[in-house]
Tab-separated table of C-alpha atoms in Angstrom:
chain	number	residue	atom	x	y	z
D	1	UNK	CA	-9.603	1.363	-10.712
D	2	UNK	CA	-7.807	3.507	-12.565
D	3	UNK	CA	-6.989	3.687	-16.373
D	4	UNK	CA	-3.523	1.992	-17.469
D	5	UNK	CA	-1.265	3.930	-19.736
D	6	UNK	CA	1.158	3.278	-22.056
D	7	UNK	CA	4.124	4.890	-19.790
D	8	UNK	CA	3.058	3.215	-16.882
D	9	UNK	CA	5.492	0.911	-14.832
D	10	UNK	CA	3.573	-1.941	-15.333
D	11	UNK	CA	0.891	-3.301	-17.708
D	12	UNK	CA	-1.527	-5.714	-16.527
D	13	UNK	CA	-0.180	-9.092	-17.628
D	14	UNK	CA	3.300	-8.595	-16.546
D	15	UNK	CA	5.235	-10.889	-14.572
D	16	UNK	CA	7.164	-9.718	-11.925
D	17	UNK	CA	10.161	-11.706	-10.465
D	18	UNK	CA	8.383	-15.026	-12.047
D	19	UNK	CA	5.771	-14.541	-9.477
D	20	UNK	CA	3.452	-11.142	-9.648
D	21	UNK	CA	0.833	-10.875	-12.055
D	22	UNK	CA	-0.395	-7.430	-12.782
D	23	UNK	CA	-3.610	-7.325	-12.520
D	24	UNK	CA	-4.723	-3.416	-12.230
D	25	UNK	CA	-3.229	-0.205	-11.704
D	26	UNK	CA	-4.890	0.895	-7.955
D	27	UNK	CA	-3.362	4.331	-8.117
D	28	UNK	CA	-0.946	6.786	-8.992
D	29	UNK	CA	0.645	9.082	-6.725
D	30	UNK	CA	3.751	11.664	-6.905
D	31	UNK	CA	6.738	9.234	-6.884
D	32	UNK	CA	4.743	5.966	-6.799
D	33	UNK	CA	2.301	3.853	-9.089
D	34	UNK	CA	0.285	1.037	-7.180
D	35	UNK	CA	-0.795	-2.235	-8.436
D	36	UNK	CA	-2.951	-5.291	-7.950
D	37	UNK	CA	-0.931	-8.249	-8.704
D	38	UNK	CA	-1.846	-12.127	-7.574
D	39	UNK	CA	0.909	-14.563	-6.698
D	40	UNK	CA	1.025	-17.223	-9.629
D	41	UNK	CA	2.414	-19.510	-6.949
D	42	UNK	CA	-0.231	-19.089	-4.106
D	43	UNK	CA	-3.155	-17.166	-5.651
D	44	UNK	CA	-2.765	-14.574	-2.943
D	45	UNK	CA	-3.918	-11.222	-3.805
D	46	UNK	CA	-1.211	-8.345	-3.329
D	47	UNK	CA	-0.776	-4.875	-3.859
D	48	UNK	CA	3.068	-3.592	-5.047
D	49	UNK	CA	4.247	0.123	-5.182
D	50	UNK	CA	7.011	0.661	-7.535
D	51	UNK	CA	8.592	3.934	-7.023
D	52	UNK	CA	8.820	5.313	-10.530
D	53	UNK	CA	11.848	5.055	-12.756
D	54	UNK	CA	13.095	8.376	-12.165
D	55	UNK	CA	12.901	8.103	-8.222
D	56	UNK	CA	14.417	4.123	-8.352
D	57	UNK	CA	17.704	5.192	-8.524
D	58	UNK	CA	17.985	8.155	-6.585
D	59	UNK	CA	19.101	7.273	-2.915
D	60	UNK	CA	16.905	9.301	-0.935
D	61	UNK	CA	13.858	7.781	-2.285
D	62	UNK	CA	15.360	4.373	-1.864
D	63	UNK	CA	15.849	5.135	2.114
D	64	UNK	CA	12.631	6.272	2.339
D	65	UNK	CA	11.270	2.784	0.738
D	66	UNK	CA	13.222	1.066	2.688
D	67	UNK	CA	11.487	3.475	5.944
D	68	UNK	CA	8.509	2.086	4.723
D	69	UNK	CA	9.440	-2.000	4.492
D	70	UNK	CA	10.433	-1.472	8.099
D	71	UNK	CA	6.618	-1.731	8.349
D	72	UNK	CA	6.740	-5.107	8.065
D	73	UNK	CA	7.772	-5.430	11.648
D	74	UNK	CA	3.891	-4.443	12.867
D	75	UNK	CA	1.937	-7.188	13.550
D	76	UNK	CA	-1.683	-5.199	13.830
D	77	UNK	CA	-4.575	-6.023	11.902
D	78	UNK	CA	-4.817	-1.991	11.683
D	79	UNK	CA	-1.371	-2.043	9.458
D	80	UNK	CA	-1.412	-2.871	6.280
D	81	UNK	CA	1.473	-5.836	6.121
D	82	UNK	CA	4.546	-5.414	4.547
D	83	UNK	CA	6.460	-8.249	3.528
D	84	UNK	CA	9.340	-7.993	0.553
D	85	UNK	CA	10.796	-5.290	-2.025
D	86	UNK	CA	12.599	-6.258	-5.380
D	87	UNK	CA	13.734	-4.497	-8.339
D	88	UNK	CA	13.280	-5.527	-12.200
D	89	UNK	CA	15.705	-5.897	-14.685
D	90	UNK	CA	15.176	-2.741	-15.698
D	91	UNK	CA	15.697	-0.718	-12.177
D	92	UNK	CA	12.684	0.036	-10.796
D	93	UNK	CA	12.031	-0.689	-7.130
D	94	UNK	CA	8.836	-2.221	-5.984
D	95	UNK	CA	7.003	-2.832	-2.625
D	96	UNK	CA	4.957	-6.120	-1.708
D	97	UNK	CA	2.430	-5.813	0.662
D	98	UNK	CA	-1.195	-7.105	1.296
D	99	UNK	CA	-3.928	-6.295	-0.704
D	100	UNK	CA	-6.558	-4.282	0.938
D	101	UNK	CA	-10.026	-4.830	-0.543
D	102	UNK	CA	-12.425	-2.013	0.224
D	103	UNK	CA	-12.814	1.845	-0.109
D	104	UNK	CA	-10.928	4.364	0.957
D	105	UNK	CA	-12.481	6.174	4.019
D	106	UNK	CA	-11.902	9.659	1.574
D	107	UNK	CA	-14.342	7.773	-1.254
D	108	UNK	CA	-16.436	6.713	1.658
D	109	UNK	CA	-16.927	10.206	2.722
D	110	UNK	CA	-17.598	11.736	-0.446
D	111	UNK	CA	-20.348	9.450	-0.321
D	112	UNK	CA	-21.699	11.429	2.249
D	113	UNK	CA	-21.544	11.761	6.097
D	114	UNK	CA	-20.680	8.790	7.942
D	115	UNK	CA	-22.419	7.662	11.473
D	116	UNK	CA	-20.766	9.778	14.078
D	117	UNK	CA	-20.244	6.031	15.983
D	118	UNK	CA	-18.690	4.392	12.770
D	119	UNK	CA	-16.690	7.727	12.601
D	120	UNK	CA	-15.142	6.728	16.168
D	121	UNK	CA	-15.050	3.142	15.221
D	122	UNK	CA	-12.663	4.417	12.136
D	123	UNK	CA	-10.370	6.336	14.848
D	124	UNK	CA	-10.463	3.750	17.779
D	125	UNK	CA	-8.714	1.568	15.056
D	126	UNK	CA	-6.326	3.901	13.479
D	127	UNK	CA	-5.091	4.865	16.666
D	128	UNK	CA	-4.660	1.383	17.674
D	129	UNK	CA	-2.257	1.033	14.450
D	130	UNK	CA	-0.529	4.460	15.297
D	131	UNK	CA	0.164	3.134	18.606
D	132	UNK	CA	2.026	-0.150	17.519
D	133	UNK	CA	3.652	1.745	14.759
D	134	UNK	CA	4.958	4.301	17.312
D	135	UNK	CA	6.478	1.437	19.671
D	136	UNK	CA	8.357	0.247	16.810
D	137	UNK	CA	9.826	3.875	16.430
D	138	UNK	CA	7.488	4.040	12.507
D	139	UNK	CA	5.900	7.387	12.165
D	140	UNK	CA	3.391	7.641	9.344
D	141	UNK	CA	4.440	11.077	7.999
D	142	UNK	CA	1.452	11.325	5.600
D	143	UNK	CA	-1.751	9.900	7.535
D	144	UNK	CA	-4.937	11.243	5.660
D	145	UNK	CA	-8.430	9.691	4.942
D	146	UNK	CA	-6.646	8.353	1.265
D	147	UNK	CA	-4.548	6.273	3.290
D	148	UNK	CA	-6.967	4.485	5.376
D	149	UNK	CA	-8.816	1.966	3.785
D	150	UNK	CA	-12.043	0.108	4.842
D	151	UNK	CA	-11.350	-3.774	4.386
D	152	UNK	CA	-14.656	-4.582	3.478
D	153	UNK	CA	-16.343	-1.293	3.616
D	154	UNK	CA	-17.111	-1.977	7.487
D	155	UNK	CA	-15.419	1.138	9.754
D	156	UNK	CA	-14.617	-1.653	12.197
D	157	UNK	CA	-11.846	-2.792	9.755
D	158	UNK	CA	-10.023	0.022	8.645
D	159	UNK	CA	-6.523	-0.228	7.667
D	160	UNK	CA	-3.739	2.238	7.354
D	161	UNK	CA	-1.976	2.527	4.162
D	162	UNK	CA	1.332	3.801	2.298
């Protein structure tokens, strides 16, 4: 988890489109905060990047969010699932997609070595989710081991992110 701050888009609490509650900040990255938030109607568990205010209203970032929706079209349990964008009263643009609960393969190899099988177990998958993203035309133009995340901690599930 990492530390909310004041000038952060959201605060956990918040209600987003009468549905999201905030529940953590996951991360912060150049142009994009992510968050856990839970679905007051269904309970599901879901994590939203919101592009930050001074990116929601410039065009080229909002094509390249909209790039990124276009993910929803991959069914593969490799591909993290896509499935809505809003914006808030106040402008900023947010991402839904499913939450993803497990480590990132870069804090899993921090931790150490892995097993050179789970290693290929961790590749056999990603390239399975590179391939269907590839039929679909989707190129992942920033693939690294922060963007892959182990559902469960087991290499057998990893899932490719952002």
């Amino acid at each position: 988890m990492t530390e909310s701050r004041p000038g952060d888009a959201f605060q956990p609490g918040d209600l987003l489109n009468n549905t999201y509650r905030i529940e953590e900040l996951l991360g912060r990255g150049g142009t994009s905060e992510v968050y856990r938030a839970r679905s007051e109607i269904s309970g599901r568990l879901a994590a939203l990047k919101v592009l930050k205010a001074e990116f929601s209203r410039n065009e080229d970032y909002l094509v390249l969010l909209t790039r990124e929706e276009e993910i929803r079209e991959i069914r593969h349990d490799a591909v993290v699932r896509y499935s809505e964008n809003h914006r808030t009263q106040d402008g900023l643009v947010y991402l839904v997609m499913d939450f993803v609960d497990g480590p990132g393969l870069d804090r899993k190899l921090k931790q150490g070595p892995m097993p050179a099988d789970d290693v290929l177990v961790v590749c056999r998958r990603v390239i399975e989710g590179l391939r269907a993203a590839h039929d679909r035309n989707i190129v992942h133009r920033d693939l690294s081991p922060d963007n892959i995340i182990l559902r469960g901690g087991q290499p057998d599930q990893a899932v490719i992110i952002d």
